[in-house]
Every structure is written in structure tokens, then in C-alpha cells.
Coordinates of N, CA and C in Angstrom, one line a residue:
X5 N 67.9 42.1 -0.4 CA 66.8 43.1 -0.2 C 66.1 42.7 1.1
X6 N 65.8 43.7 1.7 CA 65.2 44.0 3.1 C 63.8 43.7 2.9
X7 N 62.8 43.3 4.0 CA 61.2 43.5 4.2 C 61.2 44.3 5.0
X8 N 60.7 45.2 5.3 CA 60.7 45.9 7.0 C 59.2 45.3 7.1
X9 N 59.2 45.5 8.8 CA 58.3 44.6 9.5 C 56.6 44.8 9.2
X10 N 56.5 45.9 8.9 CA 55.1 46.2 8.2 C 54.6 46.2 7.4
X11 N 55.3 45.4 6.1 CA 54.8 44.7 5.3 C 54.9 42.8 5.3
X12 N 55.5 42.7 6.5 CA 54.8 41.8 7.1 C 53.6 41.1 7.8
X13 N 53.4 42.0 8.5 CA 52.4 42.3 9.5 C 51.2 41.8 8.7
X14 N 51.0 43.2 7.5 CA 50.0 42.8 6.2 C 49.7 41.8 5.5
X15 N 51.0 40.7 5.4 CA 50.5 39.5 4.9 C 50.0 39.0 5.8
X16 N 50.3 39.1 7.1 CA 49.7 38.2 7.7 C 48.4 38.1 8.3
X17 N 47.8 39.4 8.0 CA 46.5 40.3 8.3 C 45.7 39.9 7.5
X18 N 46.3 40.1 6.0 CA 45.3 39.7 5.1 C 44.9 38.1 4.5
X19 N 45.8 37.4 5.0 CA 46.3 35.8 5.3 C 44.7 35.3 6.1
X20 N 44.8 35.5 7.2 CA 44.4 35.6 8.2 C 42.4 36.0 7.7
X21 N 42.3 37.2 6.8 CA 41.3 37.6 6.5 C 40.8 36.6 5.4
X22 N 41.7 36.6 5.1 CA 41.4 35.1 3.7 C 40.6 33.7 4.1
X23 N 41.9 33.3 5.0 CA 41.3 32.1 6.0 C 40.2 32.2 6.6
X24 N 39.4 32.9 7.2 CA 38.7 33.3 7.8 C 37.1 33.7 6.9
X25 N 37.2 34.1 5.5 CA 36.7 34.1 4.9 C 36.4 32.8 4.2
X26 N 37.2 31.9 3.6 CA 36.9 30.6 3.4 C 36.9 29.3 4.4
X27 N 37.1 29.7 5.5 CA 35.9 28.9 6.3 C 34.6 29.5 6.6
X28 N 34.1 30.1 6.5 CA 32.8 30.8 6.9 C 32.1 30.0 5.0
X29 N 32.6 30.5 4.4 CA 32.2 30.0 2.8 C 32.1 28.3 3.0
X30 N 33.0 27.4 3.7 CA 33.0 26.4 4.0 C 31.7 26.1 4.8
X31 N 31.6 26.5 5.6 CA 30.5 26.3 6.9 C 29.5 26.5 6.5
X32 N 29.1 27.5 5.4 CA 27.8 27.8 5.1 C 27.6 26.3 3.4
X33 N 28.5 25.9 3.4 CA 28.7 24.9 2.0 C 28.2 24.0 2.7
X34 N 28.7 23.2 3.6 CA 28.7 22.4 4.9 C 27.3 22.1 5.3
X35 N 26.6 23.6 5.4 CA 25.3 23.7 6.2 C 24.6 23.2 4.9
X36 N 24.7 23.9 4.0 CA 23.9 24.2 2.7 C 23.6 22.4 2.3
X37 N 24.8 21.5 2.4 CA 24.9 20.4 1.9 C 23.9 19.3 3.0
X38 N 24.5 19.4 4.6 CA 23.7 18.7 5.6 C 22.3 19.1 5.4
X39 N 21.2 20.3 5.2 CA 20.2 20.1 4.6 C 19.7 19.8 3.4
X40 N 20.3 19.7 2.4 CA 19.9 18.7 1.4 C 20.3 17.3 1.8
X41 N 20.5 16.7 2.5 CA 21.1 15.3 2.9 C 19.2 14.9 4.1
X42 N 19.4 16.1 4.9 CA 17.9 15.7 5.4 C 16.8 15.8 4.7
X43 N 16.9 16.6 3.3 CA 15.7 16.9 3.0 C 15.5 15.7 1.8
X44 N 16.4 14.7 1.2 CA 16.8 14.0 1.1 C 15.9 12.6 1.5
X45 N 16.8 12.8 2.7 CA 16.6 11.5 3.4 C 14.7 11.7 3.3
X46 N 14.4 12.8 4.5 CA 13.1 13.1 5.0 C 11.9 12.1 3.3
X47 N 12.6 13.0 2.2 CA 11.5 12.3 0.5 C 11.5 11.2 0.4
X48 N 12.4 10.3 0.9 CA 12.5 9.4 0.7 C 11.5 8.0 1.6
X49 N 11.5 8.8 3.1 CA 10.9 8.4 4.0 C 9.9 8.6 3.9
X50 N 9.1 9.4 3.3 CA 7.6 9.8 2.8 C 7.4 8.9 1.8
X51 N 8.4 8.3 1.0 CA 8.0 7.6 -0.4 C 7.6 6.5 0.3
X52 N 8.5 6.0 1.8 CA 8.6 4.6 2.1 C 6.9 4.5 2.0
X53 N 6.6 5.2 3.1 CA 5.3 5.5 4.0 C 4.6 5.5 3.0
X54 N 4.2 5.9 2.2 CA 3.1 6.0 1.0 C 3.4 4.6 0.3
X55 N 4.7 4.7 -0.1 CA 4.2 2.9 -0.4 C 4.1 2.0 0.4
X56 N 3.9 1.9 2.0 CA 3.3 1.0 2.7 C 1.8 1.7 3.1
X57 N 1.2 2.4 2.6 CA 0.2 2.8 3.0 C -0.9 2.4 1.9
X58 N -0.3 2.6 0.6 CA -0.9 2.0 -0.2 C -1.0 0.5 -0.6
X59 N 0.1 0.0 -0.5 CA 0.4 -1.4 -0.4 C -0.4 -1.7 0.3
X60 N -0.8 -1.7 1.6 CA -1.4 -2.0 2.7 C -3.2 -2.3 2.4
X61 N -3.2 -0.7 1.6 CA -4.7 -1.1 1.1 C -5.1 -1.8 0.1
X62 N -4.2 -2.0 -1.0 CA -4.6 -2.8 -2.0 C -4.8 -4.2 -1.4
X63 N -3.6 -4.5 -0.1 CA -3.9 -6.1 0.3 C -5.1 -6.0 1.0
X64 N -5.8 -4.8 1.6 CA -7.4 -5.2 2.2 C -8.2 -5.0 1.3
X65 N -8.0 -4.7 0.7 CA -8.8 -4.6 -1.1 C -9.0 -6.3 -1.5
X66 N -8.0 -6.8 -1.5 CA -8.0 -8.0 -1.9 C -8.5 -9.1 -0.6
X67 N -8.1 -8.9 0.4 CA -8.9 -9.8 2.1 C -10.4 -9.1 1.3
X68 N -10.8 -8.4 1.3 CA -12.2 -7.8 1.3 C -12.8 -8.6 0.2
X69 N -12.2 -8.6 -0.8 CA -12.8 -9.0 -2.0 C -13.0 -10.7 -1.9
X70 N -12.0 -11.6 -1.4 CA -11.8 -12.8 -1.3 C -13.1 -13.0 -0.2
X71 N -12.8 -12.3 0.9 CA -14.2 -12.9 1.7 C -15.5 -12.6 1.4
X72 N -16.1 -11.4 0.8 CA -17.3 -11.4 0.4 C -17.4 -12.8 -0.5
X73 N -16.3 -13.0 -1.4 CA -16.5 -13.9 -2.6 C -17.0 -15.8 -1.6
X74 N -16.4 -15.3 -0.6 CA -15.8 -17.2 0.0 C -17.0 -16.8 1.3
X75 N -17.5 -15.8 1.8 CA -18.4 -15.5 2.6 C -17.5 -16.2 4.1
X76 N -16.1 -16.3 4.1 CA -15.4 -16.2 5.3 C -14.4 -16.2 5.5
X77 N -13.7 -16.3 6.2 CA -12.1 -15.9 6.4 C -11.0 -16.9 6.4
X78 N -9.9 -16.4 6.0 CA -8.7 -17.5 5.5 C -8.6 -18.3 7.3
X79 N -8.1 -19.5 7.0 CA -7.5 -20.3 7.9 C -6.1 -19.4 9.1
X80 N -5.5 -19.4 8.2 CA -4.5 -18.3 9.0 C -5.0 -17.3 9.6
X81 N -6.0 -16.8 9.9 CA -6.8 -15.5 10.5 C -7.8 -16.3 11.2
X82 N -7.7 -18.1 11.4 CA -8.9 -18.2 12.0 C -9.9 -18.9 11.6
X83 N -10.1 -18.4 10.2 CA -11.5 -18.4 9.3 C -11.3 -20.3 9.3
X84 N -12.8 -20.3 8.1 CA -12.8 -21.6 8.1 C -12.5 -22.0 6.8
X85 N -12.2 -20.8 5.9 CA -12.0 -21.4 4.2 C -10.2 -21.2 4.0
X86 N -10.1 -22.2 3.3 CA -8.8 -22.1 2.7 C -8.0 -21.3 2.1
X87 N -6.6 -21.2 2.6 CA -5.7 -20.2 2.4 C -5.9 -20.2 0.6
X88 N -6.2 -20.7 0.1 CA -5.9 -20.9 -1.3 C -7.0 -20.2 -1.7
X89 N -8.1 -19.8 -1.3 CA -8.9 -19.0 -1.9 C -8.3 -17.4 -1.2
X90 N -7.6 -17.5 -1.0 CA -7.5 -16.1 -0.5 C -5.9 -15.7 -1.0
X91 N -5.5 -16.1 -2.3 CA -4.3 -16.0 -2.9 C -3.6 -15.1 -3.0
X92 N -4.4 -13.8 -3.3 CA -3.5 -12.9 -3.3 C -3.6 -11.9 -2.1
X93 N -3.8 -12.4 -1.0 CA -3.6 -11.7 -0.1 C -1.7 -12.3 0.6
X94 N -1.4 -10.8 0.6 CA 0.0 -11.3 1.4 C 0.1 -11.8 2.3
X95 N 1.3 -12.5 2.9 CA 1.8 -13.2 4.1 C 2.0 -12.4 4.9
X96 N 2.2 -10.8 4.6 CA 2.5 -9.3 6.0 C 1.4 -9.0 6.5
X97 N -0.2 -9.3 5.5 CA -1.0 -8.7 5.8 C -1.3 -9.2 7.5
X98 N -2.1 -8.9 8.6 CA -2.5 -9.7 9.5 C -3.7 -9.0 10.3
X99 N -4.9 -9.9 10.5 CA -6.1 -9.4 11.3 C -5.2 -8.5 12.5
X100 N -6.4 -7.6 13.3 CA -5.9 -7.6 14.6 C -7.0 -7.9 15.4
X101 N -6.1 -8.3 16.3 CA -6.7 -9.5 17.5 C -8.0 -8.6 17.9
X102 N -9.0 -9.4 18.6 CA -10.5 -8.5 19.4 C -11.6 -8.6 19.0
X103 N -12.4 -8.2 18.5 CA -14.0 -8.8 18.6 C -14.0 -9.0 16.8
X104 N -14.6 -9.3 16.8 CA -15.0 -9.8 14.7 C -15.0 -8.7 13.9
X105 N -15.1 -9.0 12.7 CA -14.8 -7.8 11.9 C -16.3 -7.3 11.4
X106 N -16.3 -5.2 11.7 CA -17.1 -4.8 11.7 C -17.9 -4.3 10.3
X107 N -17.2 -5.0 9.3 CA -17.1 -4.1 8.3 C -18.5 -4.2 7.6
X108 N -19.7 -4.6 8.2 CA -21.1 -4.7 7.8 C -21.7 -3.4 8.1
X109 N -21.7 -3.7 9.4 CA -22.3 -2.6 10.4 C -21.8 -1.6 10.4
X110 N -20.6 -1.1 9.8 CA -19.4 0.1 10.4 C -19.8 -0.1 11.6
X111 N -18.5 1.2 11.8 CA -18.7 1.6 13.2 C -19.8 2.2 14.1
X112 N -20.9 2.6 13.3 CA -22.1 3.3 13.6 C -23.1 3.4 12.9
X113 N -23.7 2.4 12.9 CA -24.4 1.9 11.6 C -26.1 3.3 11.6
X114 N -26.1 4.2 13.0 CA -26.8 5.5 12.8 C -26.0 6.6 12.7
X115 N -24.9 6.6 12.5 CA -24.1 7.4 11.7 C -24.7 8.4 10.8
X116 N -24.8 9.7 11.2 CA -24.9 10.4 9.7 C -23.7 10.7 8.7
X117 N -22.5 10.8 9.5 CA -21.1 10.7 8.9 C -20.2 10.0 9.9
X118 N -18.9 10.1 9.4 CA -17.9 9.3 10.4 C -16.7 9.9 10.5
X119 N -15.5 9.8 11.2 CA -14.5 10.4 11.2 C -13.2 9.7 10.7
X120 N -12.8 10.3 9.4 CA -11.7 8.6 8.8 C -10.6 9.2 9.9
X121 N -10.0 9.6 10.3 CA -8.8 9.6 11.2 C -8.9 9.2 12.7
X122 N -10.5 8.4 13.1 CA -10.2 8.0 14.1 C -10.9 6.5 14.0
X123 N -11.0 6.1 13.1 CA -11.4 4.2 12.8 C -10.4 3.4 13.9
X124 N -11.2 2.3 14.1 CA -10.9 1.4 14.6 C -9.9 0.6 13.6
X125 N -8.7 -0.2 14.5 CA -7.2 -0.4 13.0 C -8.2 -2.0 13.0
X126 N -8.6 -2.4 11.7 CA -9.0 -3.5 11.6 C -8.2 -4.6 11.3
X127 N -7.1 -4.2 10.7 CA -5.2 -5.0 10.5 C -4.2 -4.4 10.2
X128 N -3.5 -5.0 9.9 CA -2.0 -4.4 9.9 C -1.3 -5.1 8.8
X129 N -0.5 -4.2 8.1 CA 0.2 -4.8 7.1 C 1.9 -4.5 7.8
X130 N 3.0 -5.4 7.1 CA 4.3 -5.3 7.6 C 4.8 -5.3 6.6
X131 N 6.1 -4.7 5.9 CA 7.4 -5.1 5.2 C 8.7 -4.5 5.7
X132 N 9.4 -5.2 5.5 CA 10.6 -4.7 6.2 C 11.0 -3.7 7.0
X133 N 11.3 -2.3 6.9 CA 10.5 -1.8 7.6 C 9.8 -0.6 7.6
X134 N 8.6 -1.0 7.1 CA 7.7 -0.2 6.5 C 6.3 -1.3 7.2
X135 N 5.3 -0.6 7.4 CA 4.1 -1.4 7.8 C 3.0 -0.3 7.7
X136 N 1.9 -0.8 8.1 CA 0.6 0.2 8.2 C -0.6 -0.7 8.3
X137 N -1.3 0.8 9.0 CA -2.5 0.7 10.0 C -3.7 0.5 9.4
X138 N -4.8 -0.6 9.1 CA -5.4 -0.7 8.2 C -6.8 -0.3 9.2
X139 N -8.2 0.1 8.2 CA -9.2 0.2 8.6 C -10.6 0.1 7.9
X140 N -11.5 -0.2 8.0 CA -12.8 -0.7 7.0 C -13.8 -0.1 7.7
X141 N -14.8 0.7 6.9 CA -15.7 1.3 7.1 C -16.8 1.2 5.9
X142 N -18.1 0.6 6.3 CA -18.9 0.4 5.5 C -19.8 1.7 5.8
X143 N -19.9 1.5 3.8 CA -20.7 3.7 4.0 C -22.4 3.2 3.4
X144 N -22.5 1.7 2.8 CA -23.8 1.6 2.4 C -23.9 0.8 1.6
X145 N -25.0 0.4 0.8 CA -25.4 -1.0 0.5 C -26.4 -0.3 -0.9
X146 N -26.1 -0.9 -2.1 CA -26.9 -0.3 -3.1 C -27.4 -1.1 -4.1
X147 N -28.9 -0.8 -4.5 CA -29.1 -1.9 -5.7 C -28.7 -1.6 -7.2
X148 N -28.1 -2.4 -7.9 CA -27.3 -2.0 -8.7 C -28.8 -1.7 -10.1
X149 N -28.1 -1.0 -11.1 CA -28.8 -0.4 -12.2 C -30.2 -1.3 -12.7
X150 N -31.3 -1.3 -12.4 CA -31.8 -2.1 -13.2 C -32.0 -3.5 -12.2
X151 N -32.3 -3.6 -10.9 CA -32.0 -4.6 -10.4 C -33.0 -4.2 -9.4
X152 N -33.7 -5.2 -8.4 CA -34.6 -4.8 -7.6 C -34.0 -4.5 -6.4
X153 N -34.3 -3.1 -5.4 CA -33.6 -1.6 -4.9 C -34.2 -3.0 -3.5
X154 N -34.6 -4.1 -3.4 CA -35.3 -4.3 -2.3 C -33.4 -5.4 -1.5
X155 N -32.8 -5.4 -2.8 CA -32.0 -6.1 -2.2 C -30.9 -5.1 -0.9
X156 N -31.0 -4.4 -1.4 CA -30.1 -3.2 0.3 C -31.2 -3.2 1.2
X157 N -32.5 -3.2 1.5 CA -33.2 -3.7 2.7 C -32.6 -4.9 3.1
X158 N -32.9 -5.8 2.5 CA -32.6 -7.5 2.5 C -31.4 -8.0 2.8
X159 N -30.3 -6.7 2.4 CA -28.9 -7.3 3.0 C -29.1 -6.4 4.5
X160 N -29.1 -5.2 4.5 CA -29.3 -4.6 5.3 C -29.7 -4.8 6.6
X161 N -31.3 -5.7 6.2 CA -31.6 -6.0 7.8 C -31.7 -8.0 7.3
X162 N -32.8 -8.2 8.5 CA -32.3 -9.6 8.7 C -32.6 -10.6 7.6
X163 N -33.2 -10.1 6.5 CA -33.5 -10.8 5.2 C -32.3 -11.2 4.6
X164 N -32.0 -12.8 4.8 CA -31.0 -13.3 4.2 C -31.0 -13.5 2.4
X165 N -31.7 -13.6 1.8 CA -31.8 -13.4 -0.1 C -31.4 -12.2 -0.3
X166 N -30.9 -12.3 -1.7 CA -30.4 -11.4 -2.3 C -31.4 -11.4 -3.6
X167 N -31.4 -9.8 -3.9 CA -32.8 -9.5 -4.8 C -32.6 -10.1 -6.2
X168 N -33.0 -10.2 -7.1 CA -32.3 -10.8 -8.3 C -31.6 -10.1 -9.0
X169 N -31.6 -8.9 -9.0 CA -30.8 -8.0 -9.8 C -29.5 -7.9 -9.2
X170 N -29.0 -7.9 -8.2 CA -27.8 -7.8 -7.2 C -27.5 -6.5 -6.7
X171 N -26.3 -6.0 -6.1 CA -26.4 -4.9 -5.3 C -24.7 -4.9 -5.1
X172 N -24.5 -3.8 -4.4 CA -23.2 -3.1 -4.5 C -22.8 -3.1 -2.9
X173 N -21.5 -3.5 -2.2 CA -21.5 -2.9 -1.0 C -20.7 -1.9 -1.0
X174 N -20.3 -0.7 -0.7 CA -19.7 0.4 -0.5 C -18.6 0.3 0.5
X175 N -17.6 0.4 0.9 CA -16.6 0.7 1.9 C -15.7 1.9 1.5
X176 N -15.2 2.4 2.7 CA -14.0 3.4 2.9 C -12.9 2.5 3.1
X177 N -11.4 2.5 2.7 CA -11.0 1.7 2.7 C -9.3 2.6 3.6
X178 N -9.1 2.9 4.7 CA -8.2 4.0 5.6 C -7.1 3.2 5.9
X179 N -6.3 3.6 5.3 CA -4.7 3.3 5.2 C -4.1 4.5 6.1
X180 N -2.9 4.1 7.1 CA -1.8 5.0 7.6 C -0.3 4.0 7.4
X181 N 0.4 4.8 6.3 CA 1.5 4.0 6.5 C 2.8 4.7 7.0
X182 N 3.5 3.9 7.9 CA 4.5 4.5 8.4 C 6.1 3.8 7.8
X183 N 7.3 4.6 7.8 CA 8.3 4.2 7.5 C 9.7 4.8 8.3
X184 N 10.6 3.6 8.1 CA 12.0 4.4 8.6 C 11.9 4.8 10.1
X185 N 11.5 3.1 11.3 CA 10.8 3.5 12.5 C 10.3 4.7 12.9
X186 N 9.0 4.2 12.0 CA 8.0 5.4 12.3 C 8.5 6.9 12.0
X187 N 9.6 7.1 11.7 CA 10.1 8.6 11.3 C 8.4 9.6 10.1
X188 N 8.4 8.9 9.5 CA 7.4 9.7 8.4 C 6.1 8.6 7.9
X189 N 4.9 9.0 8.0 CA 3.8 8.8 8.4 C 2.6 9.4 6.7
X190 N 2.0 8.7 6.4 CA 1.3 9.0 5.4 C 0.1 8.3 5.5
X191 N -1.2 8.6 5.1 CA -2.2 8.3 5.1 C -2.8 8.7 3.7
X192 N -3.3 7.3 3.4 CA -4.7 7.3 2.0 C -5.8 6.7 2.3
X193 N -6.8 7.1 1.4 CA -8.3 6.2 1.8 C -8.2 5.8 0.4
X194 N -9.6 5.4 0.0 CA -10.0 5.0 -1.3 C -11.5 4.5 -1.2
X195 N -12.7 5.0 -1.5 CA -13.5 4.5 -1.7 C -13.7 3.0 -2.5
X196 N -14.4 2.0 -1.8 CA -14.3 0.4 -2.4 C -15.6 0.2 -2.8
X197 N -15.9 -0.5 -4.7 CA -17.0 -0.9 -4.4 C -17.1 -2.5 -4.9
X198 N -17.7 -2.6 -4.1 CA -17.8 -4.3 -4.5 C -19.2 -5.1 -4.9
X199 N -19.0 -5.5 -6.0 CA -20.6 -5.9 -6.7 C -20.4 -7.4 -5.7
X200 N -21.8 -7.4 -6.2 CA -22.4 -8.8 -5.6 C -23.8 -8.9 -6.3
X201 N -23.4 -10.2 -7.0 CA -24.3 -10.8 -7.9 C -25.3 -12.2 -7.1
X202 N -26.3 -12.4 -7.8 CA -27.0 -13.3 -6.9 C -26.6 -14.5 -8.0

């Protein structure tokens, strides 16, 4: 049995239209799959960043808390009190270098407000590689429930006693954490309060 040449031709037309159709089905599979691989990757790199941004502030949560408590700073930063009172601060955590820490005064102690995205970076936290940009801003000084209102003058200005009832310090506490060299970037605050008893 014979083909004649034009039903040749046809398979090879329609061959051809086939191929041509499952690569294009390929390419758009292909595409479809490389953006879920970045979009992917990108969640993940946001996860880093958020958990070094938060990490970051819980460790100045705890520097914060330790030195109000010890009234100065660990040895490794400098300070004159012992690493051991400052336990649970991490080994990533680290001051940054330059004038003393402002965190009495804030930045502008006539301030009617402040700007949290452009603080001064007060330290820095590191892990593998993930780190972040730490910052402290004091928003105010309060007498706590039932306690004499004279002690936020007294801390406030140069009255060193504390009133007998005790008092509250207030801080902003500005986290930026970055991950996956610097690829994705996340920022938290958290309002801090910290009692202080006499």
C-alpha cells in the first residue's frame, strides 16, 4: 500500500503543531513554577527578617531591664557590673560604638513627637545571617497608681530620690531586621514599660 506525498506532508504539519504547542504549555509550566520558587524563597526571607527583628528586641528588652535593675552596663560593653548580672542578654547582642546611651533623655527630650524610622541605631544584634538594627527612645517617666506623681519630676530633673510609691519608665523599643544579605528587611517597635520600685 502506497502514501502519496500529501498525507505526508500532514503528519508532519500537524507533528510540528503539536510540538510547538507543548513547548509553549512547557514554558508557561516552567514560568509558572520559577515564580513560585521566588515567591517562595522571597516568605521565607521575610520570616528570616522578622525573626531577627524581633529577636533583636526582646535582647534590648532584656540589656534594658538588666541595667535599670544593676544601674550600669555589662563588662563586655564596657560597663562596670558583671556579665553575670546581665544573663540573659545574648553574646550577638552588641552596643554601638559613640557617645553614651541616650535612652534617659531620648533623642529630644523637647520633643512633642519623634520619628521611629529615623532613631539613632543604639545596637546591633547578629545571627548567622540574619542581624538587626536596634534603637531606644524614651517617651516618659510616670508615677505609678497610688504612689507620689513627684517621683517623674525627681527622676526627670536633677533630684536624685525616688518618691516612695515608685514610678514607671516608658520606652519605644525600634527594631529593623534584615535577612539573606540584606535581601528582605522588616521592622517592629513595641512599647516598653519598666517599673521601678524604691
Amino acid at each position: 500500500m502506497m502514501i502519496n506525498r500529501a498525507q505526508r506532508g500532514w503528519v508532519l504539519l500537524s507533528s510540528l503543531i503539536v510540538l510547538a504547542l507543548l513547548s509553549l504549555i512547557s514554558f508557561f509550566a516552567l514560568r509558572h513554577l520559577t515564580l513560585n520558587l521566588r515567591a517562595g524563597a522571597a516568605y521565607s526571607a521575610q520570616l528570616a527578617a522578622f525573626e531577627a527583628s524581633e529577636a533583636g528586641r526582646s535582647q534590648l528588652h532584656e540589656l534594658l531591664r538588666a541595667h535599670l535593675a544593676t544601674r550600669g552596663w555589662p563588662q563586655r560593653f564596657g560597663g562596670g557590673i558583671e556579665d553575670a548580672a546581665f544573663a540573659g542578654v545574648s553574646p550577638a547582642l552588641t552596643l554601638s560604638a559613640g557617645t553614651q546611651r541616650l535612652w534617659y533623655a531620648g533623642n529630644s527630650e523637647t520633643a512633642g513627637s519623634f520619628a521611629p524610622l529615623s532613631l539613632d541605631v543604639d545596637a546591633r544584634y547578629a545571627q548567622d545571617e540574619s542581624s538587626a538594627t536596634l534603637a531606644v527612645y524614651r517617651l516618659r517617666a510616670i508615677g505609678l497608681p497610688g504612689g507620689n506623681a513627684a517621683f517623674a519630676q525627681g527622676y526627670e530633673g536633677a533630684g536624685a530620690s525616688l518618691a516612695a510609691g515608685g514610678g514607671a519608665l516608658i520606652f519605644y523599643l525600634h527594631s529593623e531586621g534584615r535577612a539573606q544579605k540584606q535581601s528582605a528587611s522588616v521592622i517592629t517597635g513595641a512599647i516598653y514599660r519598666q517599673v521601678l520600685e524604691p
